[in-house]
Amino acid sequence: MVTTYAVARVARGNRLSPARVGAVINRNVGALRSGPAYWLVLASGFFEPVLYLLSIGVGVGALVGDLTLNNGEVLPYANFVAPAMLAVSAMSGALAETTFNFFFKFKYVKTYDAMLATPLRPMEIATGELTWAMIRGSLYTGAFLIVMVALGLTTPGWALLAFPATWLVGLAFGAVGMAVSTFIRGWQDFDLISTGQFALFLFSGTFSPVQDYPLPVEILIAITPLYHAVELIRGITTGMLTWSMLGNVAYLLVMLAVGLYVASRRLTSVLCR
């Protein structure tokens, strides 16, 4: 653990140093040069939602046909599923970095203990790791948007507007994932995270409108985070902008703020003692 002197130095000041946050990001960039294994992991995170899109969105979509949404708009099934897969891609990319990778560095290799022996503060570590998670997620979502445009599932203009929205989704899920990881006891606890993530994937308006579910289930879905990500991105990529999307943005911003705060506090309490 860090020394009392280091604890006092870490606790001083509330402002983030962009240079120190950048140092955390640069450390992760350096890991990319360690070999092809990390690149293979990155590639796998892109192909999973694309395969779901092609198999369910396009394949099953040929059988389903068009969907009539609650507002009366008619949308081809593939156009309905594609933005949901885009939101899932942003979520998965961020969570992969801020759960498994973060926990390994936090619990086993003691990367953050070493970082706190430098002028880095816990909030700067958390911000750097979260920014890196967003960058990783952006690799997935940027490539996925290119696929959507190539398949005619959105226009280039709406795709450009949706790209920053995927950053918000990645930051929100990444912050919460990082906060949760500081409470995890061991690798077996990741089964709970995987189960929760898969449940969100299935029941967040990804494959069917939430209005198709019974009212209690619809209300439950409406308070889950991926639902708000899907609604935000679907509204943008389909050009169906509504005022309710501001509520989706607010929800994700609260997730981001709370997750980052909890992660920083936990890093301070666990490492600076």
PDB file of C-alpha atoms in Angstrom:
ATOM      1  CA  MET A   1       0.000   0.000   0.000  1.00  0.00           C
ATOM      2  CA  VAL A   2       1.024   3.591  -0.474  1.00  0.00           C
ATOM      3  CA  THR A   3       2.686   5.557   2.307  1.00  0.00           C
ATOM      4  CA  THR A   4       1.006   8.135   4.537  1.00  0.00           C
ATOM      5  CA  TYR A   5       2.884  10.824   2.636  1.00  0.00           C
ATOM      6  CA  ALA A   6       1.469   9.550  -0.626  1.00  0.00           C
ATOM      7  CA  VAL A   7      -2.045   9.462   0.852  1.00  0.00           C
ATOM      8  CA  ALA A   8      -1.762  13.103   1.843  1.00  0.00           C
ATOM      9  CA  ARG A   9      -0.411  14.023  -1.580  1.00  0.00           C
ATOM     10  CA  VAL A  10      -3.188  12.105  -3.346  1.00  0.00           C
ATOM     11  CA  ALA A  11      -5.827  13.810  -1.234  1.00  0.00           C
ATOM     12  CA  ARG A  12      -4.648  17.331  -2.078  1.00  0.00           C
ATOM     13  CA  GLY A  13      -6.690  19.283  -4.591  1.00  0.00           C
ATOM     14  CA  ASN A  14      -9.799  18.461  -6.536  1.00  0.00           C
ATOM     15  CA  ARG A  15      -8.749  19.425 -10.041  1.00  0.00           C
ATOM     16  CA  LEU A  16      -7.859  16.784 -12.582  1.00  0.00           C
ATOM     17  CA  SER A  17      -4.554  17.063 -14.386  1.00  0.00           C
ATOM     18  CA  PRO A  18      -5.026  16.304 -18.112  1.00  0.00           C
ATOM     19  CA  ALA A  19      -1.364  15.311 -18.307  1.00  0.00           C
ATOM     20  CA  ARG A  20      -1.716  12.736 -15.551  1.00  0.00           C
ATOM     21  CA  VAL A  21      -4.986  11.401 -16.975  1.00  0.00           C
ATOM     22  CA  GLY A  22      -3.177  11.133 -20.304  1.00  0.00           C
ATOM     23  CA  ALA A  23      -0.420   9.136 -18.628  1.00  0.00           C
ATOM     24  CA  VAL A  24      -2.971   6.529 -17.542  1.00  0.00           C
ATOM     25  CA  ILE A  25      -4.338   6.332 -21.079  1.00  0.00           C
ATOM     26  CA  ASN A  26      -0.816   6.090 -22.506  1.00  0.00           C
ATOM     27  CA  ARG A  27      -0.107   3.141 -20.227  1.00  0.00           C
ATOM     28  CA  ASN A  28      -3.066   1.294 -21.788  1.00  0.00           C
ATOM     29  CA  VAL A  29      -1.951   2.238 -25.282  1.00  0.00           C
ATOM     30  CA  GLY A  30       1.429   0.714 -24.461  1.00  0.00           C
ATOM     31  CA  ALA A  31      -0.315  -2.572 -23.653  1.00  0.00           C
ATOM     32  CA  LEU A  32      -1.410  -2.765 -27.295  1.00  0.00           C
ATOM     33  CA  ARG A  33       2.229  -3.200 -28.288  1.00  0.00           C
ATOM     34  CA  SER A  34       2.632  -6.247 -26.038  1.00  0.00           C
ATOM     35  CA  GLY A  35       1.407  -8.675 -28.673  1.00  0.00           C
ATOM     36  CA  PRO A  36      -1.491  -9.722 -30.909  1.00  0.00           C
ATOM     37  CA  ALA A  37      -3.619 -11.168 -28.070  1.00  0.00           C
ATOM     38  CA  TYR A  38      -5.132  -7.814 -27.090  1.00  0.00           C
ATOM     39  CA  TRP A  39      -5.994  -7.055 -30.714  1.00  0.00           C
ATOM     40  CA  LEU A  40      -7.785 -10.402 -30.990  1.00  0.00           C
ATOM     41  CA  VAL A  41      -9.871  -9.499 -27.943  1.00  0.00           C
ATOM     42  CA  LEU A  42     -10.712  -6.147 -29.522  1.00  0.00           C
ATOM     43  CA  ALA A  43     -11.760  -7.847 -32.771  1.00  0.00           C
ATOM     44  CA  SER A  44     -14.023 -10.320 -30.965  1.00  0.00           C
ATOM     45  CA  GLY A  45     -15.919  -7.472 -29.325  1.00  0.00           C
ATOM     46  CA  PHE A  46     -16.776  -6.053 -32.741  1.00  0.00           C
ATOM     47  CA  PHE A  47     -17.917  -9.247 -34.437  1.00  0.00           C
ATOM     48  CA  GLU A  48     -20.415 -10.410 -31.792  1.00  0.00           C
ATOM     49  CA  PRO A  49     -23.016  -7.636 -32.302  1.00  0.00           C
ATOM     50  CA  VAL A  50     -22.452  -7.709 -36.072  1.00  0.00           C
ATOM     51  CA  LEU A  51     -23.269 -11.423 -36.134  1.00  0.00           C
ATOM     52  CA  TYR A  52     -26.416 -10.802 -34.094  1.00  0.00           C
ATOM     53  CA  LEU A  53     -27.387  -8.047 -36.518  1.00  0.00           C
ATOM     54  CA  LEU A  54     -26.906 -10.247 -39.571  1.00  0.00           C
ATOM     55  CA  SER A  55     -28.567 -13.338 -38.089  1.00  0.00           C
ATOM     56  CA  ILE A  56     -31.510 -11.746 -36.260  1.00  0.00           C
ATOM     57  CA  GLY A  57     -31.850  -8.262 -37.677  1.00  0.00           C
ATOM     58  CA  VAL A  58     -31.429  -9.244 -41.323  1.00  0.00           C
ATOM     59  CA  GLY A  59     -32.162 -12.991 -41.293  1.00  0.00           C
ATOM     60  CA  VAL A  60     -35.144 -13.092 -38.940  1.00  0.00           C
ATOM     61  CA  GLY A  61     -36.110  -9.627 -40.157  1.00  0.00           C
ATOM     62  CA  ALA A  62     -36.878 -11.123 -43.571  1.00  0.00           C
ATOM     63  CA  LEU A  63     -39.587 -13.196 -41.865  1.00  0.00           C
ATOM     64  CA  VAL A  64     -40.837 -10.481 -39.511  1.00  0.00           C
ATOM     65  CA  GLY A  65     -41.103  -7.713 -42.068  1.00  0.00           C
ATOM     66  CA  ASP A  66     -41.918  -4.213 -40.847  1.00  0.00           C
ATOM     67  CA  LEU A  67     -42.695  -3.154 -37.279  1.00  0.00           C
ATOM     68  CA  THR A  68     -45.305  -0.591 -36.344  1.00  0.00           C
ATOM     69  CA  LEU A  69     -43.983   1.375 -33.395  1.00  0.00           C
ATOM     70  CA  ASN A  70     -45.999   2.900 -30.575  1.00  0.00           C
ATOM     71  CA  ASN A  71     -45.934   6.322 -32.259  1.00  0.00           C
ATOM     72  CA  GLY A  72     -47.396   4.860 -35.450  1.00  0.00           C
ATOM     73  CA  GLU A  73     -44.120   4.903 -37.392  1.00  0.00           C
ATOM     74  CA  VAL A  74     -43.392   1.847 -39.552  1.00  0.00           C
ATOM     75  CA  LEU A  75     -39.795   0.594 -39.457  1.00  0.00           C
ATOM     76  CA  PRO A  76     -38.097  -2.371 -41.162  1.00  0.00           C
ATOM     77  CA  TYR A  77     -37.068  -4.917 -38.526  1.00  0.00           C
ATOM     78  CA  ALA A  78     -33.358  -4.682 -39.383  1.00  0.00           C
ATOM     79  CA  ASN A  79     -33.490  -0.894 -38.908  1.00  0.00           C
ATOM     80  CA  PHE A  80     -35.126  -1.499 -35.521  1.00  0.00           C
ATOM     81  CA  VAL A  81     -32.528  -4.012 -34.308  1.00  0.00           C
ATOM     82  CA  ALA A  82     -29.380  -2.335 -35.695  1.00  0.00           C
ATOM     83  CA  PRO A  83     -29.289   0.677 -33.308  1.00  0.00           C
ATOM     84  CA  ALA A  84     -29.904  -1.660 -30.381  1.00  0.00           C
ATOM     85  CA  MET A  85     -26.872  -3.713 -31.420  1.00  0.00           C
ATOM     86  CA  LEU A  86     -24.933  -0.453 -31.692  1.00  0.00           C
ATOM     87  CA  ALA A  87     -25.852   0.400 -28.091  1.00  0.00           C
ATOM     88  CA  VAL A  88     -24.912  -3.129 -26.994  1.00  0.00           C
ATOM     89  CA  SER A  89     -21.573  -2.742 -28.761  1.00  0.00           C
ATOM     90  CA  ALA A  90     -20.845   0.495 -26.863  1.00  0.00           C
ATOM     91  CA  MET A  91     -21.862  -1.126 -23.576  1.00  0.00           C
ATOM     92  CA  SER A  92     -19.871  -4.312 -24.113  1.00  0.00           C
ATOM     93  CA  GLY A  93     -16.703  -2.511 -25.185  1.00  0.00           C
ATOM     94  CA  ALA A  94     -16.743  -0.284 -22.106  1.00  0.00           C
ATOM     95  CA  LEU A  95     -17.650  -3.055 -19.648  1.00  0.00           C
ATOM     96  CA  ALA A  96     -14.964  -5.398 -20.975  1.00  0.00           C
ATOM     97  CA  GLU A  97     -12.323  -2.802 -20.143  1.00  0.00           C
ATOM     98  CA  THR A  98     -13.704  -1.584 -16.809  1.00  0.00           C
ATOM     99  CA  THR A  99     -14.657  -4.961 -15.323  1.00  0.00           C
ATOM    100  CA  PHE A 100     -12.294  -7.823 -16.237  1.00  0.00           C
ATOM    101  CA  ASN A 101      -9.263  -5.717 -17.128  1.00  0.00           C
ATOM    102  CA  PHE A 102      -9.792  -3.181 -14.360  1.00  0.00           C
ATOM    103  CA  PHE A 103     -10.303  -5.887 -11.717  1.00  0.00           C
ATOM    104  CA  PHE A 104      -7.143  -7.716 -12.786  1.00  0.00           C
ATOM    105  CA  LYS A 105      -5.060  -4.550 -12.465  1.00  0.00           C
ATOM    106  CA  PHE A 106      -6.816  -3.553  -9.243  1.00  0.00           C
ATOM    107  CA  LYS A 107      -6.755  -6.866  -7.393  1.00  0.00           C
ATOM    108  CA  TYR A 108      -3.876  -8.960  -8.723  1.00  0.00           C
ATOM    109  CA  VAL A 109      -1.078  -7.081 -10.463  1.00  0.00           C
ATOM    110  CA  LYS A 110      -1.502  -4.036  -8.179  1.00  0.00           C
ATOM    111  CA  THR A 111      -1.138  -1.585 -11.046  1.00  0.00           C
ATOM    112  CA  TYR A 112      -2.976   1.155  -9.191  1.00  0.00           C
ATOM    113  CA  ASP A 113      -0.882   0.760  -6.054  1.00  0.00           C
ATOM    114  CA  ALA A 114       2.150   1.573  -8.185  1.00  0.00           C
ATOM    115  CA  MET A 115       0.364   4.484  -9.847  1.00  0.00           C
ATOM    116  CA  LEU A 116      -0.505   6.037  -6.491  1.00  0.00           C
ATOM    117  CA  ALA A 117       3.174   6.061  -5.596  1.00  0.00           C
ATOM    118  CA  THR A 118       3.439   8.748  -8.289  1.00  0.00           C
ATOM    119  CA  PRO A 119       1.643  12.133  -8.322  1.00  0.00           C
ATOM    120  CA  LEU A 120      -1.478  10.435  -9.742  1.00  0.00           C
ATOM    121  CA  ARG A 121      -4.688  10.772  -7.711  1.00  0.00           C
ATOM    122  CA  PRO A 122      -7.489   8.164  -7.550  1.00  0.00           C
ATOM    123  CA  MET A 123      -9.877  10.358  -9.551  1.00  0.00           C
ATOM    124  CA  GLU A 124      -7.245  10.753 -12.284  1.00  0.00           C
ATOM    125  CA  ILE A 125      -6.743   6.991 -12.423  1.00  0.00           C
ATOM    126  CA  ALA A 126     -10.489   6.420 -12.635  1.00  0.00           C
ATOM    127  CA  THR A 127     -10.897   9.116 -15.298  1.00  0.00           C
ATOM    128  CA  GLY A 128      -7.997   7.776 -17.350  1.00  0.00           C
ATOM    129  CA  GLU A 129      -9.281   4.210 -17.238  1.00  0.00           C
ATOM    130  CA  LEU A 130     -12.791   5.369 -18.121  1.00  0.00           C
ATOM    131  CA  THR A 131     -11.534   7.441 -21.045  1.00  0.00           C
ATOM    132  CA  TRP A 132      -9.587   4.452 -22.324  1.00  0.00           C
ATOM    133  CA  ALA A 133     -12.717   2.295 -22.034  1.00  0.00           C
ATOM    134  CA  MET A 134     -14.605   4.884 -24.088  1.00  0.00           C
ATOM    135  CA  ILE A 135     -11.857   4.842 -26.712  1.00  0.00           C
ATOM    136  CA  ARG A 136     -12.051   1.053 -26.926  1.00  0.00           C
ATOM    137  CA  GLY A 137     -15.829   1.185 -27.197  1.00  0.00           C
ATOM    138  CA  SER A 138     -15.553   3.824 -29.930  1.00  0.00           C
ATOM    139  CA  LEU A 139     -13.502   1.416 -32.049  1.00  0.00           C
ATOM    140  CA  TYR A 140     -16.432  -0.994 -31.927  1.00  0.00           C
ATOM    141  CA  THR A 141     -19.179   1.535 -32.496  1.00  0.00           C
ATOM    142  CA  GLY A 142     -17.346   3.411 -35.252  1.00  0.00           C
ATOM    143  CA  ALA A 143     -16.847   0.202 -37.223  1.00  0.00           C
ATOM    144  CA  PHE A 144     -20.430  -0.871 -36.498  1.00  0.00           C
ATOM    145  CA  LEU A 145     -21.791   2.424 -37.821  1.00  0.00           C
ATOM    146  CA  ILE A 146     -19.851   1.892 -41.041  1.00  0.00           C
ATOM    147  CA  VAL A 147     -21.549  -1.509 -41.370  1.00  0.00           C
ATOM    148  CA  MET A 148     -24.961   0.077 -40.735  1.00  0.00           C
ATOM    149  CA  VAL A 149     -24.413   2.713 -43.419  1.00  0.00           C
ATOM    150  CA  ALA A 150     -23.121   0.085 -45.876  1.00  0.00           C
ATOM    151  CA  LEU A 151     -26.265  -2.015 -45.304  1.00  0.00           C
ATOM    152  CA  GLY A 152     -28.538   0.998 -45.693  1.00  0.00           C
ATOM    153  CA  LEU A 153     -29.735   0.823 -42.069  1.00  0.00           C
ATOM    154  CA  THR A 154     -29.014   4.515 -41.449  1.00  0.00           C
ATOM    155  CA  THR A 155     -27.677   7.500 -43.348  1.00  0.00           C
ATOM    156  CA  PRO A 156     -24.140   8.912 -43.061  1.00  0.00           C
ATOM    157  CA  GLY A 157     -25.506  12.071 -41.463  1.00  0.00           C
ATOM    158  CA  TRP A 158     -27.419  10.268 -38.726  1.00  0.00           C
ATOM    159  CA  ALA A 159     -24.439   7.957 -38.213  1.00  0.00           C
ATOM    160  CA  LEU A 160     -22.177  10.947 -37.531  1.00  0.00           C
ATOM    161  CA  LEU A 161     -24.697  12.259 -35.019  1.00  0.00           C
ATOM    162  CA  ALA A 162     -25.054   8.857 -33.345  1.00  0.00           C
ATOM    163  CA  PHE A 163     -21.308   8.412 -32.866  1.00  0.00           C
ATOM    164  CA  PRO A 164     -21.014  10.940 -29.984  1.00  0.00           C
ATOM    165  CA  ALA A 165     -24.110   9.362 -28.410  1.00  0.00           C
ATOM    166  CA  THR A 166     -22.252   6.047 -28.289  1.00  0.00           C
ATOM    167  CA  TRP A 167     -19.463   7.819 -26.379  1.00  0.00           C
ATOM    168  CA  LEU A 168     -21.974   8.778 -23.703  1.00  0.00           C
ATOM    169  CA  VAL A 169     -23.259   5.202 -23.545  1.00  0.00           C
ATOM    170  CA  GLY A 170     -19.715   3.858 -23.218  1.00  0.00           C
ATOM    171  CA  LEU A 171     -18.794   6.380 -20.523  1.00  0.00           C
ATOM    172  CA  ALA A 172     -21.949   5.668 -18.506  1.00  0.00           C
ATOM    173  CA  PHE A 173     -21.578   1.890 -18.552  1.00  0.00           C
ATOM    174  CA  GLY A 174     -17.819   2.104 -18.116  1.00  0.00           C
ATOM    175  CA  ALA A 175     -18.157   4.247 -14.989  1.00  0.00           C
ATOM    176  CA  VAL A 176     -20.680   1.895 -13.405  1.00  0.00           C
ATOM    177  CA  GLY A 177     -18.636  -1.166 -14.411  1.00  0.00           C
ATOM    178  CA  MET A 178     -15.529   0.323 -12.822  1.00  0.00           C
ATOM    179  CA  ALA A 179     -17.405   1.132  -9.616  1.00  0.00           C
ATOM    180  CA  VAL A 180     -18.854  -2.379  -9.391  1.00  0.00           C
ATOM    181  CA  SER A 181     -15.421  -3.913 -10.012  1.00  0.00           C
ATOM    182  CA  THR A 182     -14.045  -2.306  -6.867  1.00  0.00           C
ATOM    183  CA  PHE A 183     -16.545  -4.360  -4.814  1.00  0.00           C
ATOM    184  CA  ILE A 184     -15.924  -7.707  -6.540  1.00  0.00           C
ATOM    185  CA  ARG A 185     -14.378 -10.389  -4.319  1.00  0.00           C
ATOM    186  CA  GLY A 186     -13.076 -12.786  -6.975  1.00  0.00           C
ATOM    187  CA  TRP A 187     -13.447 -14.046 -10.528  1.00  0.00           C
ATOM    188  CA  GLN A 188     -16.546 -16.065  -9.646  1.00  0.00           C
ATOM    189  CA  ASP A 189     -18.467 -12.827  -9.095  1.00  0.00           C
ATOM    190  CA  PHE A 190     -18.141 -12.031 -12.780  1.00  0.00           C
ATOM    191  CA  ASP A 191     -20.810 -14.664 -13.426  1.00  0.00           C
ATOM    192  CA  LEU A 192     -23.275 -12.248 -11.854  1.00  0.00           C
ATOM    193  CA  ILE A 193     -22.093  -9.418 -14.101  1.00  0.00           C
ATOM    194  CA  SER A 194     -22.343 -11.606 -17.209  1.00  0.00           C
ATOM    195  CA  THR A 195     -25.851 -12.711 -16.249  1.00  0.00           C
ATOM    196  CA  GLY A 196     -26.977  -9.147 -15.678  1.00  0.00           C
ATOM    197  CA  GLN A 197     -25.406  -7.975 -18.914  1.00  0.00           C
ATOM    198  CA  PHE A 198     -27.095 -10.763 -20.887  1.00  0.00           C
ATOM    199  CA  ALA A 199     -30.474  -9.978 -19.293  1.00  0.00           C
ATOM    200  CA  LEU A 200     -30.097  -6.335 -20.332  1.00  0.00           C
ATOM    201  CA  PHE A 201     -29.158  -7.487 -23.830  1.00  0.00           C
ATOM    202  CA  LEU A 202     -32.350  -9.520 -24.180  1.00  0.00           C
ATOM    203  CA  PHE A 203     -34.869  -7.262 -22.440  1.00  0.00           C
ATOM    204  CA  SER A 204     -34.086  -3.640 -23.250  1.00  0.00           C
ATOM    205  CA  GLY A 205     -36.183  -3.153 -26.333  1.00  0.00           C
ATOM    206  CA  THR A 206     -33.417  -4.700 -28.397  1.00  0.00           C
ATOM    207  CA  PHE A 207     -35.411  -7.244 -30.406  1.00  0.00           C
ATOM    208  CA  SER A 208     -39.008  -6.113 -29.863  1.00  0.00           C
ATOM    209  CA  PRO A 209     -40.772  -2.939 -28.721  1.00  0.00           C
ATOM    210  CA  VAL A 210     -41.109  -2.797 -24.931  1.00  0.00           C
ATOM    211  CA  GLN A 211     -44.831  -2.137 -25.393  1.00  0.00           C
ATOM    212  CA  ASP A 212     -45.192  -5.808 -26.381  1.00  0.00           C
ATOM    213  CA  TYR A 213     -44.500  -6.839 -22.770  1.00  0.00           C
ATOM    214  CA  PRO A 214     -47.009  -6.769 -19.894  1.00  0.00           C
ATOM    215  CA  LEU A 215     -47.187  -3.369 -18.208  1.00  0.00           C
ATOM    216  CA  PRO A 216     -45.205  -4.329 -15.049  1.00  0.00           C
ATOM    217  CA  VAL A 217     -42.403  -5.744 -17.203  1.00  0.00           C
ATOM    218  CA  GLU A 218     -42.485  -2.661 -19.436  1.00  0.00           C
ATOM    219  CA  ILE A 219     -42.085  -0.406 -16.390  1.00  0.00           C
ATOM    220  CA  LEU A 220     -39.204  -2.536 -15.109  1.00  0.00           C
ATOM    221  CA  ILE A 221     -37.440  -2.366 -18.484  1.00  0.00           C
ATOM    222  CA  ALA A 222     -37.916   1.405 -18.626  1.00  0.00           C
ATOM    223  CA  ILE A 223     -35.750   1.907 -15.528  1.00  0.00           C
ATOM    224  CA  THR A 224     -32.839  -0.211 -16.791  1.00  0.00           C
ATOM    225  CA  PRO A 225     -29.770   1.507 -18.287  1.00  0.00           C
ATOM    226  CA  LEU A 226     -29.489  -0.253 -21.638  1.00  0.00           C
ATOM    227  CA  TYR A 227     -33.096   0.645 -22.454  1.00  0.00           C
ATOM    228  CA  HIS A 228     -32.194   4.341 -22.284  1.00  0.00           C
ATOM    229  CA  ALA A 229     -29.091   3.772 -24.402  1.00  0.00           C
ATOM    230  CA  VAL A 230     -31.121   1.896 -27.019  1.00  0.00           C
ATOM    231  CA  GLU A 231     -33.880   4.509 -27.098  1.00  0.00           C
ATOM    232  CA  LEU A 232     -31.364   7.335 -27.501  1.00  0.00           C
ATOM    233  CA  ILE A 233     -29.390   5.715 -30.305  1.00  0.00           C
ATOM    234  CA  ARG A 234     -32.456   4.307 -32.085  1.00  0.00           C
ATOM    235  CA  GLY A 235     -34.035   7.741 -32.117  1.00  0.00           C
ATOM    236  CA  ILE A 236     -30.925   9.227 -33.719  1.00  0.00           C
ATOM    237  CA  THR A 237     -30.136   6.552 -36.318  1.00  0.00           C
ATOM    238  CA  THR A 238     -33.758   6.398 -37.502  1.00  0.00           C
ATOM    239  CA  GLY A 239     -34.168  10.183 -37.485  1.00  0.00           C
ATOM    240  CA  MET A 240     -37.102   9.940 -35.037  1.00  0.00           C
ATOM    241  CA  LEU A 241     -35.974  12.624 -32.597  1.00  0.00           C
ATOM    242  CA  THR A 242     -38.236  13.280 -29.602  1.00  0.00           C
ATOM    243  CA  TRP A 243     -38.048  15.355 -26.423  1.00  0.00           C
ATOM    244  CA  SER A 244     -38.042  12.150 -24.367  1.00  0.00           C
ATOM    245  CA  MET A 245     -34.496  11.533 -25.581  1.00  0.00           C
ATOM    246  CA  LEU A 246     -33.349  14.311 -23.250  1.00  0.00           C
ATOM    247  CA  GLY A 247     -34.483  12.051 -20.411  1.00  0.00           C
ATOM    248  CA  ASN A 248     -32.345   9.249 -21.844  1.00  0.00           C
ATOM    249  CA  VAL A 249     -29.335  11.577 -21.931  1.00  0.00           C
ATOM    250  CA  ALA A 250     -29.970  12.720 -18.338  1.00  0.00           C
ATOM    251  CA  TYR A 251     -30.203   9.100 -17.152  1.00  0.00           C
ATOM    252  CA  LEU A 252     -26.853   8.233 -18.735  1.00  0.00           C
ATOM    253  CA  LEU A 253     -25.187  11.378 -17.375  1.00  0.00           C
ATOM    254  CA  VAL A 254     -26.299  10.459 -13.846  1.00  0.00           C
ATOM    255  CA  MET A 255     -24.890   6.953 -14.372  1.00  0.00           C
ATOM    256  CA  LEU A 256     -21.587   8.465 -15.451  1.00  0.00           C
ATOM    257  CA  ALA A 257     -21.336  10.870 -12.514  1.00  0.00           C
ATOM    258  CA  VAL A 258     -22.336   8.351  -9.843  1.00  0.00           C
ATOM    259  CA  GLY A 259     -20.150   5.571 -11.252  1.00  0.00           C
ATOM    260  CA  LEU A 260     -17.065   7.761 -11.515  1.00  0.00           C
ATOM    261  CA  TYR A 261     -17.570   9.153  -8.017  1.00  0.00           C
ATOM    262  CA  VAL A 262     -18.009   5.720  -6.438  1.00  0.00           C
ATOM    263  CA  ALA A 263     -15.027   4.268  -8.314  1.00  0.00           C
ATOM    264  CA  SER A 264     -12.787   7.132  -7.207  1.00  0.00           C
ATOM    265  CA  ARG A 265     -13.929   6.883  -3.588  1.00  0.00           C
ATOM    266  CA  ARG A 266     -13.415   3.135  -3.538  1.00  0.00           C
ATOM    267  CA  LEU A 267      -9.921   3.425  -5.022  1.00  0.00           C
ATOM    268  CA  THR A 268      -9.105   5.955  -2.310  1.00  0.00           C
ATOM    269  CA  SER A 269     -10.526   3.865   0.556  1.00  0.00           C
ATOM    270  CA  VAL A 270      -9.017   0.553  -0.570  1.00  0.00           C
ATOM    271  CA  LEU A 271      -5.609   1.665  -1.816  1.00  0.00           C
ATOM    272  CA  CYS A 272      -4.903   4.703   0.366  1.00  0.00           C
ATOM    273  CA  ARG A 273      -4.924   3.067   3.777  1.00  0.00           C
TER     274      ARG A 273
END
